[in-house]
mmCIF file with all atom_site columns, C-alpha atoms and ligand atoms in Angstrom:
data_model
loop_
_atom_site.group_PDB
_atom_site.id
_atom_site.type_symbol
_atom_site.label_atom_id
_atom_site.label_alt_id
_atom_site.label_comp_id
_atom_site.label_asym_id
_atom_site.label_entity_id
_atom_site.label_seq_id
_atom_site.pdbx_PDB_ins_code
_atom_site.Cartn_x
_atom_site.Cartn_y
_atom_site.Cartn_z
_atom_site.occupancy
_atom_site.B_iso_or_equiv
_atom_site.pdbx_formal_charge
_atom_site.auth_seq_id
_atom_site.auth_comp_id
_atom_site.auth_asym_id
_atom_site.auth_atom_id
_atom_site.pdbx_PDB_model_num
ATOM   1   C  CA  . UNK M 1 1   ? 0.000   0.000  0.000   1.00 97.00 ? 1   UNK M CA  1
ATOM   2   C  CA  . UNK M 1 2   ? 1.136   3.555  -0.721  1.00 98.00 ? 2   UNK M CA  1
ATOM   3   C  CA  . UNK M 1 3   ? 0.254   6.205  1.833   1.00 98.00 ? 3   UNK M CA  1
ATOM   4   C  CA  . UNK M 1 4   ? 0.712   9.954  1.469   1.00 98.00 ? 4   UNK M CA  1
ATOM   5   C  CA  . UNK M 1 5   ? 0.823   12.633 4.147   1.00 98.00 ? 5   UNK M CA  1
ATOM   6   C  CA  . UNK M 1 6   ? 2.219   16.190 4.402   1.00 98.00 ? 6   UNK M CA  1
ATOM   7   C  CA  . UNK M 1 7   ? 3.302   19.103 6.567   1.00 98.00 ? 7   UNK M CA  1
ATOM   8   C  CA  . UNK M 1 8   ? 4.127   17.327 9.849   1.00 98.00 ? 8   UNK M CA  1
ATOM   9   C  CA  . UNK M 1 9   ? 5.837   20.486 11.131  1.00 98.00 ? 9   UNK M CA  1
ATOM   10  C  CA  . UNK M 1 10  ? 7.727   18.969 14.027  1.00 98.00 ? 10  UNK M CA  1
ATOM   11  C  CA  . UNK M 1 11  ? 4.849   17.046 15.574  1.00 98.00 ? 11  UNK M CA  1
ATOM   12  C  CA  . UNK M 1 12  ? 6.625   13.771 16.376  1.00 98.00 ? 12  UNK M CA  1
ATOM   13  C  CA  . UNK M 1 13  ? 3.691   12.445 18.410  1.00 98.00 ? 13  UNK M CA  1
ATOM   14  C  CA  . UNK M 1 14  ? 1.222   12.827 15.531  1.00 98.00 ? 14  UNK M CA  1
ATOM   15  C  CA  . UNK M 1 15  ? 3.793   11.194 13.234  1.00 98.00 ? 15  UNK M CA  1
ATOM   16  C  CA  . UNK M 1 16  ? 4.245   8.091  15.402  1.00 98.00 ? 16  UNK M CA  1
ATOM   17  C  CA  . UNK M 1 17  ? 0.506   7.790  16.042  1.00 98.00 ? 17  UNK M CA  1
ATOM   18  C  CA  . UNK M 1 18  ? -0.063  7.938  12.284  1.00 98.00 ? 18  UNK M CA  1
ATOM   19  C  CA  . UNK M 1 19  ? 2.483   5.158  11.639  1.00 98.00 ? 19  UNK M CA  1
ATOM   20  C  CA  . UNK M 1 20  ? 0.600   2.977  14.118  1.00 98.00 ? 20  UNK M CA  1
ATOM   21  C  CA  . UNK M 1 21  ? -2.781  3.932  12.737  1.00 98.00 ? 21  UNK M CA  1
ATOM   22  C  CA  . UNK M 1 22  ? -1.908  2.963  9.151   1.00 98.00 ? 22  UNK M CA  1
ATOM   23  C  CA  . UNK M 1 23  ? 0.042   -0.031 10.472  1.00 97.00 ? 23  UNK M CA  1
ATOM   24  C  CA  . UNK M 1 24  ? 2.909   0.732  8.097   1.00 97.00 ? 24  UNK M CA  1
ATOM   25  C  CA  . UNK M 1 25  ? 4.646   -2.533 7.213   1.00 96.00 ? 25  UNK M CA  1
ATOM   26  C  CA  . UNK M 1 26  ? 7.802   -3.310 5.255   1.00 95.00 ? 26  UNK M CA  1
ATOM   27  C  CA  . UNK M 1 27  ? 5.626   -3.914 2.176   1.00 96.00 ? 27  UNK M CA  1
ATOM   28  C  CA  . UNK M 1 28  ? 4.094   -0.436 2.398   1.00 98.00 ? 28  UNK M CA  1
ATOM   29  C  CA  . UNK M 1 29  ? 5.509   2.990  1.634   1.00 98.00 ? 29  UNK M CA  1
ATOM   30  C  CA  . UNK M 1 30  ? 4.714   6.352  3.182   1.00 98.00 ? 30  UNK M CA  1
ATOM   31  C  CA  . UNK M 1 31  ? 5.469   9.476  1.157   1.00 98.00 ? 31  UNK M CA  1
ATOM   32  C  CA  . UNK M 1 32  ? 5.553   12.848 2.944   1.00 98.00 ? 32  UNK M CA  1
ATOM   33  C  CA  . UNK M 1 33  ? 5.013   15.924 0.759   1.00 98.00 ? 33  UNK M CA  1
ATOM   34  C  CA  . UNK M 1 34  ? 7.610   18.057 2.597   1.00 98.00 ? 34  UNK M CA  1
ATOM   35  C  CA  . UNK M 1 35  ? 7.596   20.447 5.568   1.00 98.00 ? 35  UNK M CA  1
ATOM   36  C  CA  . UNK M 1 36  ? 8.503   17.838 8.150   1.00 98.00 ? 36  UNK M CA  1
ATOM   37  C  CA  . UNK M 1 37  ? 10.359  20.437 10.228  1.00 98.00 ? 37  UNK M CA  1
ATOM   38  C  CA  . UNK M 1 38  ? 9.792   23.902 11.823  1.00 98.00 ? 38  UNK M CA  1
ATOM   39  C  CA  . UNK M 1 39  ? 7.001   25.341 13.996  1.00 95.00 ? 39  UNK M CA  1
ATOM   40  C  CA  . UNK M 1 40  ? 6.706   22.239 16.243  1.00 95.00 ? 40  UNK M CA  1
ATOM   41  C  CA  . UNK M 1 41  ? 9.664   21.289 18.410  1.00 95.00 ? 41  UNK M CA  1
ATOM   42  C  CA  . UNK M 1 42  ? 10.607  17.832 17.146  1.00 97.00 ? 42  UNK M CA  1
ATOM   43  C  CA  . UNK M 1 43  ? 11.220  18.155 13.429  1.00 98.00 ? 43  UNK M CA  1
ATOM   44  C  CA  . UNK M 1 44  ? 14.794  16.918 13.657  1.00 98.00 ? 44  UNK M CA  1
ATOM   45  C  CA  . UNK M 1 45  ? 13.621  13.850 15.574  1.00 98.00 ? 45  UNK M CA  1
ATOM   46  C  CA  . UNK M 1 46  ? 11.140  13.069 12.782  1.00 98.00 ? 46  UNK M CA  1
ATOM   47  C  CA  . UNK M 1 47  ? 13.819  13.587 10.128  1.00 98.00 ? 47  UNK M CA  1
ATOM   48  C  CA  . UNK M 1 48  ? 16.186  11.186 11.909  1.00 98.00 ? 48  UNK M CA  1
ATOM   49  C  CA  . UNK M 1 49  ? 13.404  8.599  12.097  1.00 98.00 ? 49  UNK M CA  1
ATOM   50  C  CA  . UNK M 1 50  ? 12.591  8.955  8.378   1.00 98.00 ? 50  UNK M CA  1
ATOM   51  C  CA  . UNK M 1 51  ? 16.288  8.619  7.506   1.00 98.00 ? 51  UNK M CA  1
ATOM   52  C  CA  . UNK M 1 52  ? 16.443  5.358  9.466   1.00 98.00 ? 52  UNK M CA  1
ATOM   53  C  CA  . UNK M 1 53  ? 13.580  3.721  7.551   1.00 98.00 ? 53  UNK M CA  1
ATOM   54  C  CA  . UNK M 1 54  ? 13.622  2.380  4.015   1.00 97.00 ? 54  UNK M CA  1
ATOM   55  C  CA  . UNK M 1 55  ? 9.863   2.690  3.483   1.00 98.00 ? 55  UNK M CA  1
ATOM   56  C  CA  . UNK M 1 56  ? 9.311   6.353  4.406   1.00 98.00 ? 56  UNK M CA  1
ATOM   57  C  CA  . UNK M 1 57  ? 10.178  8.942  1.775   1.00 98.00 ? 57  UNK M CA  1
ATOM   58  C  CA  . UNK M 1 58  ? 9.817   12.697 1.602   1.00 98.00 ? 58  UNK M CA  1
ATOM   59  C  CA  . UNK M 1 59  ? 9.877   15.540 -0.883  1.00 98.00 ? 59  UNK M CA  1
ATOM   60  C  CA  . UNK M 1 60  ? 11.614  18.855 -0.309  1.00 98.00 ? 60  UNK M CA  1
ATOM   61  C  CA  . UNK M 1 61  ? 9.335   21.468 1.267   1.00 98.00 ? 61  UNK M CA  1
ATOM   62  C  CA  . UNK M 1 62  ? 10.046  25.189 1.471   1.00 98.00 ? 62  UNK M CA  1
ATOM   63  C  CA  . UNK M 1 63  ? 10.890  24.749 5.172   1.00 98.00 ? 63  UNK M CA  1
ATOM   64  C  CA  . UNK M 1 64  ? 13.537  22.131 4.419   1.00 98.00 ? 64  UNK M CA  1
ATOM   65  C  CA  . UNK M 1 65  ? 14.965  24.312 1.651   1.00 98.00 ? 65  UNK M CA  1
ATOM   66  C  CA  . UNK M 1 66  ? 15.406  27.407 3.818   1.00 98.00 ? 66  UNK M CA  1
ATOM   67  C  CA  . UNK M 1 67  ? 16.561  25.346 6.829   1.00 98.00 ? 67  UNK M CA  1
ATOM   68  C  CA  . UNK M 1 68  ? 19.268  23.707 4.753   1.00 98.00 ? 68  UNK M CA  1
ATOM   69  C  CA  . UNK M 1 69  ? 20.488  27.068 3.444   1.00 97.00 ? 69  UNK M CA  1
ATOM   70  C  CA  . UNK M 1 70  ? 20.497  28.569 6.952   1.00 96.00 ? 70  UNK M CA  1
ATOM   71  C  CA  . UNK M 1 71  ? 22.169  25.597 8.637   1.00 96.00 ? 71  UNK M CA  1
ATOM   72  C  CA  . UNK M 1 72  ? 24.923  25.708 6.049   1.00 94.00 ? 72  UNK M CA  1
ATOM   73  C  CA  . UNK M 1 73  ? 25.531  29.390 6.855   1.00 92.00 ? 73  UNK M CA  1
ATOM   74  C  CA  . UNK M 1 74  ? 25.355  28.823 10.619  1.00 90.00 ? 74  UNK M CA  1
ATOM   75  C  CA  . UNK M 1 75  ? 27.680  25.829 10.373  1.00 85.00 ? 75  UNK M CA  1
ATOM   76  C  CA  . UNK M 1 76  ? 30.520  27.970 9.144   1.00 79.00 ? 76  UNK M CA  1
ATOM   77  C  CA  . UNK M 1 77  ? 33.007  29.122 11.712  1.00 72.00 ? 77  UNK M CA  1
ATOM   78  C  CA  . UNK M 1 78  ? 31.769  32.374 13.214  1.00 72.00 ? 78  UNK M CA  1
ATOM   79  C  CA  . UNK M 1 79  ? 34.339  35.117 13.383  1.00 76.00 ? 79  UNK M CA  1
ATOM   80  C  CA  . UNK M 1 80  ? 34.029  38.891 13.468  1.00 76.00 ? 80  UNK M CA  1
ATOM   81  C  CA  . UNK M 1 81  ? 35.054  38.904 9.861   1.00 77.00 ? 81  UNK M CA  1
ATOM   82  C  CA  . UNK M 1 82  ? 32.585  36.217 8.730   1.00 76.00 ? 82  UNK M CA  1
ATOM   83  C  CA  . UNK M 1 83  ? 29.698  38.048 10.439  1.00 75.00 ? 83  UNK M CA  1
ATOM   84  C  CA  . UNK M 1 84  ? 30.732  41.355 8.902   1.00 77.00 ? 84  UNK M CA  1
ATOM   85  C  CA  . UNK M 1 85  ? 30.826  39.682 5.498   1.00 78.00 ? 85  UNK M CA  1
ATOM   86  C  CA  . UNK M 1 86  ? 27.308  38.224 5.655   1.00 82.00 ? 86  UNK M CA  1
ATOM   87  C  CA  . UNK M 1 87  ? 25.279  39.722 2.896   1.00 87.00 ? 87  UNK M CA  1
ATOM   88  C  CA  . UNK M 1 88  ? 22.000  41.446 3.698   1.00 88.00 ? 88  UNK M CA  1
ATOM   89  C  CA  . UNK M 1 89  ? 20.130  38.740 1.794   1.00 91.00 ? 89  UNK M CA  1
ATOM   90  C  CA  . UNK M 1 90  ? 21.687  36.099 4.032   1.00 92.00 ? 90  UNK M CA  1
ATOM   91  C  CA  . UNK M 1 91  ? 20.774  37.860 7.273   1.00 91.00 ? 91  UNK M CA  1
ATOM   92  C  CA  . UNK M 1 92  ? 17.247  38.428 5.914   1.00 94.00 ? 92  UNK M CA  1
ATOM   93  C  CA  . UNK M 1 93  ? 17.004  34.709 5.216   1.00 96.00 ? 93  UNK M CA  1
ATOM   94  C  CA  . UNK M 1 94  ? 18.167  33.805 8.734   1.00 95.00 ? 94  UNK M CA  1
ATOM   95  C  CA  . UNK M 1 95  ? 15.650  36.191 10.307  1.00 95.00 ? 95  UNK M CA  1
ATOM   96  C  CA  . UNK M 1 96  ? 12.871  34.882 8.078   1.00 97.00 ? 96  UNK M CA  1
ATOM   97  C  CA  . UNK M 1 97  ? 13.606  31.273 9.033   1.00 97.00 ? 97  UNK M CA  1
ATOM   98  C  CA  . UNK M 1 98  ? 14.183  31.762 12.758  1.00 96.00 ? 98  UNK M CA  1
ATOM   99  C  CA  . UNK M 1 99  ? 11.441  34.279 13.515  1.00 95.00 ? 99  UNK M CA  1
ATOM   100 C  CA  . UNK M 1 100 ? 8.739   33.921 10.850  1.00 95.00 ? 100 UNK M CA  1
ATOM   101 C  CA  . UNK M 1 101 ? 8.902   30.282 9.791   1.00 96.00 ? 101 UNK M CA  1
ATOM   102 C  CA  . UNK M 1 102 ? 9.424   28.654 13.177  1.00 97.00 ? 102 UNK M CA  1
ATOM   103 C  CA  . UNK M 1 103 ? 12.995  27.572 12.463  1.00 97.00 ? 103 UNK M CA  1
ATOM   104 C  CA  . UNK M 1 104 ? 14.310  28.139 15.996  1.00 96.00 ? 104 UNK M CA  1
ATOM   105 C  CA  . UNK M 1 105 ? 12.954  24.767 17.180  1.00 95.00 ? 105 UNK M CA  1
ATOM   106 C  CA  . UNK M 1 106 ? 14.685  23.040 14.286  1.00 97.00 ? 106 UNK M CA  1
ATOM   107 C  CA  . UNK M 1 107 ? 17.955  24.850 14.978  1.00 97.00 ? 107 UNK M CA  1
ATOM   108 C  CA  . UNK M 1 108 ? 17.767  23.804 18.646  1.00 96.00 ? 108 UNK M CA  1
ATOM   109 C  CA  . UNK M 1 109 ? 17.217  20.160 17.689  1.00 97.00 ? 109 UNK M CA  1
ATOM   110 C  CA  . UNK M 1 110 ? 19.962  20.253 15.100  1.00 97.00 ? 110 UNK M CA  1
ATOM   111 C  CA  . UNK M 1 111 ? 22.449  21.821 17.539  1.00 95.00 ? 111 UNK M CA  1
ATOM   112 C  CA  . UNK M 1 112 ? 22.069  18.859 19.905  1.00 96.00 ? 112 UNK M CA  1
ATOM   113 C  CA  . UNK M 1 113 ? 23.058  16.289 17.260  1.00 97.00 ? 113 UNK M CA  1
ATOM   114 C  CA  . UNK M 1 114 ? 26.494  14.703 17.047  1.00 96.00 ? 114 UNK M CA  1
ATOM   115 C  CA  . UNK M 1 115 ? 28.720  15.955 14.239  1.00 95.00 ? 115 UNK M CA  1
ATOM   116 C  CA  . UNK M 1 116 ? 28.171  12.801 12.100  1.00 97.00 ? 116 UNK M CA  1
ATOM   117 C  CA  . UNK M 1 117 ? 24.384  13.097 12.551  1.00 97.00 ? 117 UNK M CA  1
ATOM   118 C  CA  . UNK M 1 118 ? 24.511  16.791 11.591  1.00 97.00 ? 118 UNK M CA  1
ATOM   119 C  CA  . UNK M 1 119 ? 26.377  15.890 8.427   1.00 97.00 ? 119 UNK M CA  1
ATOM   120 C  CA  . UNK M 1 120 ? 23.944  13.058 7.677   1.00 98.00 ? 120 UNK M CA  1
ATOM   121 C  CA  . UNK M 1 121 ? 20.926  15.382 8.066   1.00 98.00 ? 121 UNK M CA  1
ATOM   122 C  CA  . UNK M 1 122 ? 22.420  18.028 5.771   1.00 98.00 ? 122 UNK M CA  1
ATOM   123 C  CA  . UNK M 1 123 ? 23.360  15.381 3.178   1.00 98.00 ? 123 UNK M CA  1
ATOM   124 C  CA  . UNK M 1 124 ? 19.835  13.946 3.363   1.00 98.00 ? 124 UNK M CA  1
ATOM   125 C  CA  . UNK M 1 125 ? 18.179  17.355 2.887   1.00 98.00 ? 125 UNK M CA  1
ATOM   126 C  CA  . UNK M 1 126 ? 20.436  18.125 -0.062  1.00 98.00 ? 126 UNK M CA  1
ATOM   127 C  CA  . UNK M 1 127 ? 19.230  15.017 -1.883  1.00 98.00 ? 127 UNK M CA  1
ATOM   128 C  CA  . UNK M 1 128 ? 15.475  15.431 -1.377  1.00 98.00 ? 128 UNK M CA  1
ATOM   129 C  CA  . UNK M 1 129 ? 13.484  15.334 -4.621  1.00 98.00 ? 129 UNK M CA  1
ATOM   130 C  CA  . UNK M 1 130 ? 11.251  18.243 -5.682  1.00 98.00 ? 130 UNK M CA  1
ATOM   131 C  CA  . UNK M 1 131 ? 8.484   16.012 -7.010  1.00 98.00 ? 131 UNK M CA  1
ATOM   132 C  CA  . UNK M 1 132 ? 7.488   12.411 -7.623  1.00 98.00 ? 132 UNK M CA  1
ATOM   133 C  CA  . UNK M 1 133 ? 5.159   10.876 -10.152 1.00 97.00 ? 133 UNK M CA  1
ATOM   134 C  CA  . UNK M 1 134 ? 3.699   7.387  -10.119 1.00 95.00 ? 134 UNK M CA  1
ATOM   135 C  CA  . UNK M 1 135 ? 0.710   5.360  -11.185 1.00 97.00 ? 135 UNK M CA  1
ATOM   136 C  CA  . UNK M 1 136 ? -1.639  3.336  -9.012  1.00 97.00 ? 136 UNK M CA  1
ATOM   137 C  CA  . UNK M 1 137 ? -4.669  1.446  -10.324 1.00 95.00 ? 137 UNK M CA  1
ATOM   138 C  CA  . UNK M 1 138 ? -4.261  3.203  -13.696 1.00 96.00 ? 138 UNK M CA  1
ATOM   139 C  CA  . UNK M 1 139 ? -4.293  6.700  -12.130 1.00 97.00 ? 139 UNK M CA  1
ATOM   140 C  CA  . UNK M 1 140 ? -1.224  8.917  -12.407 1.00 98.00 ? 140 UNK M CA  1
ATOM   141 C  CA  . UNK M 1 141 ? -0.332  11.054 -9.393  1.00 98.00 ? 141 UNK M CA  1
ATOM   142 C  CA  . UNK M 1 142 ? 2.023   14.018 -9.427  1.00 98.00 ? 142 UNK M CA  1
ATOM   143 C  CA  . UNK M 1 143 ? 3.304   14.767 -5.929  1.00 98.00 ? 143 UNK M CA  1
ATOM   144 C  CA  . UNK M 1 144 ? 4.795   18.188 -5.196  1.00 98.00 ? 144 UNK M CA  1
ATOM   145 C  CA  . UNK M 1 145 ? 4.996   20.326 -2.055  1.00 98.00 ? 145 UNK M CA  1
ATOM   146 C  CA  . UNK M 1 146 ? 3.621   23.659 -3.228  1.00 98.00 ? 146 UNK M CA  1
ATOM   147 C  CA  . UNK M 1 147 ? 2.476   24.115 -6.773  1.00 97.00 ? 147 UNK M CA  1
ATOM   148 C  CA  . UNK M 1 148 ? 3.306   24.665 -10.415 1.00 98.00 ? 148 UNK M CA  1
ATOM   149 C  CA  . UNK M 1 149 ? 4.114   28.354 -10.774 1.00 98.00 ? 149 UNK M CA  1
ATOM   150 C  CA  . UNK M 1 150 ? 4.346   29.601 -14.357 1.00 98.00 ? 150 UNK M CA  1
ATOM   151 C  CA  . UNK M 1 151 ? 2.488   26.487 -15.431 1.00 98.00 ? 151 UNK M CA  1
ATOM   152 C  CA  . UNK M 1 152 ? 2.398   25.386 -19.040 1.00 96.00 ? 152 UNK M CA  1
ATOM   153 C  CA  . UNK M 1 153 ? 0.754   22.088 -20.042 1.00 93.00 ? 153 UNK M CA  1
ATOM   154 C  CA  . UNK M 1 154 ? 3.737   20.879 -22.026 1.00 93.00 ? 154 UNK M CA  1
ATOM   155 C  CA  . UNK M 1 155 ? 6.424   22.117 -19.609 1.00 97.00 ? 155 UNK M CA  1
ATOM   156 C  CA  . UNK M 1 156 ? 8.687   19.332 -18.348 1.00 97.00 ? 156 UNK M CA  1
ATOM   157 C  CA  . UNK M 1 157 ? 8.756   18.930 -14.569 1.00 97.00 ? 157 UNK M CA  1
ATOM   158 C  CA  . UNK M 1 158 ? 12.539  19.298 -14.584 1.00 97.00 ? 158 UNK M CA  1
ATOM   159 C  CA  . UNK M 1 159 ? 12.140  22.736 -16.195 1.00 98.00 ? 159 UNK M CA  1
ATOM   160 C  CA  . UNK M 1 160 ? 10.419  24.178 -13.112 1.00 98.00 ? 160 UNK M CA  1
ATOM   161 C  CA  . UNK M 1 161 ? 12.654  25.890 -10.574 1.00 98.00 ? 161 UNK M CA  1
ATOM   162 C  CA  . UNK M 1 162 ? 12.632  24.719 -6.964  1.00 98.00 ? 162 UNK M CA  1
ATOM   163 C  CA  . UNK M 1 163 ? 10.880  27.936 -5.921  1.00 98.00 ? 163 UNK M CA  1
ATOM   164 C  CA  . UNK M 1 164 ? 8.130   27.385 -8.505  1.00 98.00 ? 164 UNK M CA  1
ATOM   165 C  CA  . UNK M 1 165 ? 7.425   23.971 -7.003  1.00 98.00 ? 165 UNK M CA  1
ATOM   166 C  CA  . UNK M 1 166 ? 7.842   24.498 -3.256  1.00 98.00 ? 166 UNK M CA  1
ATOM   167 C  CA  . UNK M 1 167 ? 6.962   28.120 -2.393  1.00 98.00 ? 167 UNK M CA  1
ATOM   168 C  CA  . UNK M 1 168 ? 4.122   28.679 -4.860  1.00 98.00 ? 168 UNK M CA  1
ATOM   169 C  CA  . UNK M 1 169 ? 0.539   28.037 -3.784  1.00 97.00 ? 169 UNK M CA  1
ATOM   170 C  CA  . UNK M 1 170 ? -1.308  26.046 -6.376  1.00 98.00 ? 170 UNK M CA  1
ATOM   171 C  CA  . UNK M 1 171 ? -4.676  27.280 -7.657  1.00 97.00 ? 171 UNK M CA  1
ATOM   172 C  CA  . UNK M 1 172 ? -7.202  24.717 -6.441  1.00 97.00 ? 172 UNK M CA  1
ATOM   173 C  CA  . UNK M 1 173 ? -9.825  26.266 -8.698  1.00 96.00 ? 173 UNK M CA  1
ATOM   174 C  CA  . UNK M 1 174 ? -7.821  25.384 -11.770 1.00 97.00 ? 174 UNK M CA  1
ATOM   175 C  CA  . UNK M 1 175 ? -7.672  22.037 -13.528 1.00 97.00 ? 175 UNK M CA  1
ATOM   176 C  CA  . UNK M 1 176 ? -4.021  21.583 -14.577 1.00 98.00 ? 176 UNK M CA  1
ATOM   177 C  CA  . UNK M 1 177 ? -4.027  18.123 -16.199 1.00 97.00 ? 177 UNK M CA  1
ATOM   178 C  CA  . UNK M 1 178 ? -6.799  15.984 -17.664 1.00 95.00 ? 178 UNK M CA  1
ATOM   179 C  CA  . UNK M 1 179 ? -5.006  12.738 -16.914 1.00 94.00 ? 179 UNK M CA  1
ATOM   180 C  CA  . UNK M 1 180 ? -3.123  13.414 -13.673 1.00 96.00 ? 180 UNK M CA  1
ATOM   181 C  CA  . UNK M 1 181 ? -4.027  14.052 -10.067 1.00 98.00 ? 181 UNK M CA  1
ATOM   182 C  CA  . UNK M 1 182 ? -1.841  16.653 -8.348  1.00 98.00 ? 182 UNK M CA  1
ATOM   183 C  CA  . UNK M 1 183 ? -1.101  15.988 -4.682  1.00 98.00 ? 183 UNK M CA  1
ATOM   184 C  CA  . UNK M 1 184 ? 0.113   19.008 -2.720  1.00 98.00 ? 184 UNK M CA  1
ATOM   185 C  CA  . UNK M 1 185 ? 0.823   20.127 0.816   1.00 98.00 ? 185 UNK M CA  1
ATOM   186 C  CA  . UNK M 1 186 ? 1.909   23.665 1.798   1.00 98.00 ? 186 UNK M CA  1
ATOM   187 C  CA  . UNK M 1 187 ? -1.541  25.277 1.729   1.00 97.00 ? 187 UNK M CA  1
ATOM   188 C  CA  . UNK M 1 188 ? -3.628  24.275 4.761   1.00 97.00 ? 188 UNK M CA  1
ATOM   189 C  CA  . UNK M 1 189 ? -6.878  22.882 3.382   1.00 97.00 ? 189 UNK M CA  1
ATOM   190 C  CA  . UNK M 1 190 ? -8.823  25.160 5.776   1.00 96.00 ? 190 UNK M CA  1
ATOM   191 C  CA  . UNK M 1 191 ? -7.647  28.040 3.552   1.00 95.00 ? 191 UNK M CA  1
ATOM   192 C  CA  . UNK M 1 192 ? -9.090  26.590 0.339   1.00 95.00 ? 192 UNK M CA  1
ATOM   193 C  CA  . UNK M 1 193 ? -12.192 28.417 -0.889  1.00 91.00 ? 193 UNK M CA  1
ATOM   194 C  CA  . UNK M 1 194 ? -15.342 26.611 0.097   1.00 88.00 ? 194 UNK M CA  1
ATOM   195 C  CA  . UNK M 1 195 ? -13.562 23.978 2.222   1.00 89.00 ? 195 UNK M CA  1
ATOM   196 C  CA  . UNK M 1 196 ? -12.667 25.606 5.567   1.00 87.00 ? 196 UNK M CA  1
ATOM   197 C  CA  . UNK M 1 197 ? -12.123 22.350 7.512   1.00 94.00 ? 197 UNK M CA  1
ATOM   198 C  CA  . UNK M 1 198 ? -9.017  20.395 8.516   1.00 97.00 ? 198 UNK M CA  1
ATOM   199 C  CA  . UNK M 1 199 ? -9.769  17.514 6.158   1.00 98.00 ? 199 UNK M CA  1
ATOM   200 C  CA  . UNK M 1 200 ? -8.111  16.336 2.947   1.00 98.00 ? 200 UNK M CA  1
ATOM   201 C  CA  . UNK M 1 201 ? -9.500  18.270 -0.027  1.00 98.00 ? 201 UNK M CA  1
ATOM   202 C  CA  . UNK M 1 202 ? -10.228 16.341 -3.242  1.00 97.00 ? 202 UNK M CA  1
ATOM   203 C  CA  . UNK M 1 203 ? -11.660 18.141 -6.231  1.00 96.00 ? 203 UNK M CA  1
ATOM   204 C  CA  . UNK M 1 204 ? -10.978 19.101 -9.822  1.00 95.00 ? 204 UNK M CA  1
ATOM   205 C  CA  . UNK M 1 205 ? -7.816  16.982 -10.230 1.00 97.00 ? 205 UNK M CA  1
ATOM   206 C  CA  . UNK M 1 206 ? -6.386  18.032 -6.860  1.00 98.00 ? 206 UNK M CA  1
ATOM   207 C  CA  . UNK M 1 207 ? -5.704  16.236 -3.607  1.00 98.00 ? 207 UNK M CA  1
ATOM   208 C  CA  . UNK M 1 208 ? -4.633  18.763 -0.960  1.00 98.00 ? 208 UNK M CA  1
ATOM   209 C  CA  . UNK M 1 209 ? -3.065  17.083 2.043   1.00 98.00 ? 209 UNK M CA  1
ATOM   210 C  CA  . UNK M 1 210 ? -2.062  19.774 4.571   1.00 98.00 ? 210 UNK M CA  1
ATOM   211 C  CA  . UNK M 1 211 ? -4.721  19.508 7.271   1.00 98.00 ? 211 UNK M CA  1
ATOM   212 C  CA  . UNK M 1 212 ? -3.058  22.121 9.451   1.00 96.00 ? 212 UNK M CA  1
ATOM   213 C  CA  . UNK M 1 213 ? -0.923  20.036 11.833  1.00 95.00 ? 213 UNK M CA  1
ATOM   214 C  CA  . UNK M 1 214 ? 1.480   22.982 12.038  1.00 89.00 ? 214 UNK M CA  1
ATOM   215 C  CA  . UNK M 1 215 ? -1.342  25.350 13.049  1.00 91.00 ? 215 UNK M CA  1
ATOM   216 C  CA  . UNK M 1 216 ? -3.269  23.396 15.674  1.00 92.00 ? 216 UNK M CA  1
ATOM   217 C  CA  . UNK M 1 217 ? -5.117  21.305 13.094  1.00 96.00 ? 217 UNK M CA  1
ATOM   218 C  CA  . UNK M 1 218 ? -4.760  17.621 12.345  1.00 97.00 ? 218 UNK M CA  1
ATOM   219 C  CA  . UNK M 1 219 ? -2.434  15.338 10.391  1.00 98.00 ? 219 UNK M CA  1
ATOM   220 C  CA  . UNK M 1 220 ? -4.150  13.802 7.385   1.00 98.00 ? 220 UNK M CA  1
ATOM   221 C  CA  . UNK M 1 221 ? -3.070  10.754 5.412   1.00 98.00 ? 221 UNK M CA  1
ATOM   222 C  CA  . UNK M 1 222 ? -4.529  8.897  2.449   1.00 98.00 ? 222 UNK M CA  1
ATOM   223 C  CA  . UNK M 1 223 ? -3.996  5.365  1.147   1.00 98.00 ? 223 UNK M CA  1
ATOM   224 C  CA  . UNK M 1 224 ? -3.808  5.674  -2.635  1.00 97.00 ? 224 UNK M CA  1
ATOM   225 C  CA  . UNK M 1 225 ? -4.677  2.013  -3.215  1.00 97.00 ? 225 UNK M CA  1
ATOM   226 C  CA  . UNK M 1 226 ? -7.960  2.128  -1.304  1.00 97.00 ? 226 UNK M CA  1
ATOM   227 C  CA  . UNK M 1 227 ? -8.752  5.845  -1.009  1.00 97.00 ? 227 UNK M CA  1
ATOM   228 C  CA  . UNK M 1 228 ? -9.106  5.464  2.744   1.00 98.00 ? 228 UNK M CA  1
ATOM   229 C  CA  . UNK M 1 229 ? -8.334  8.603  4.740   1.00 98.00 ? 229 UNK M CA  1
ATOM   230 C  CA  . UNK M 1 230 ? -6.733  8.692  8.193   1.00 98.00 ? 230 UNK M CA  1
ATOM   231 C  CA  . UNK M 1 231 ? -6.583  11.551 10.679  1.00 98.00 ? 231 UNK M CA  1
ATOM   232 C  CA  . UNK M 1 232 ? -4.555  12.140 13.831  1.00 98.00 ? 232 UNK M CA  1
HETATM 233 MN MN1 . LIG Z 2 .   ? 5.196   24.674 2.946   1.00 57.36 ? 301 LIG Z MN1 1
#
């Protein structure tokens, strides 16, 4: 069975309860549509767990992208000279991550890791894919964290920039493909016009998965083989 979830945002308890609830076995796979870290306090713990399993996979979310960039800056040796040489764009990025995107909790967790674990986390984040596409029961699914900014029907997925795929909010009122379902996180489903509840949103070629776990909502998950939905 293939399960999909999204936007865990540091909630390790919801994550482990979900694994029990779907009874994830070695024959199953769980795909997380990014934003495992930030806001909640245990994002690094979730990341380490995912890295230790061979049946849990994740895409790059905008939170992982900015965290990786910031951790690489913060990992450099800090001297008076290196601080003076930080460009304004870099300090803006650090402030954005730590104060607006809930990155402080992730930085705290990361700081407590051993040096080899720190290196393993950074290497893992660097390799995360921007999208996945697969077919189940004759239905093709395109999985991406955010959206398809500057969409064109014949544009190859590899021709989108990372920002177009992970920071953009997809238009749930628009049908992008006739033959493909797009699965996204990033936009809490409570913010989708006409939906307004913390439940998975399915309409018009879209499956929106972010049920607001990072904002006091719930963690949603769907089994693509059966269509069954799970909530924690
Ligand atoms: Mn996001």
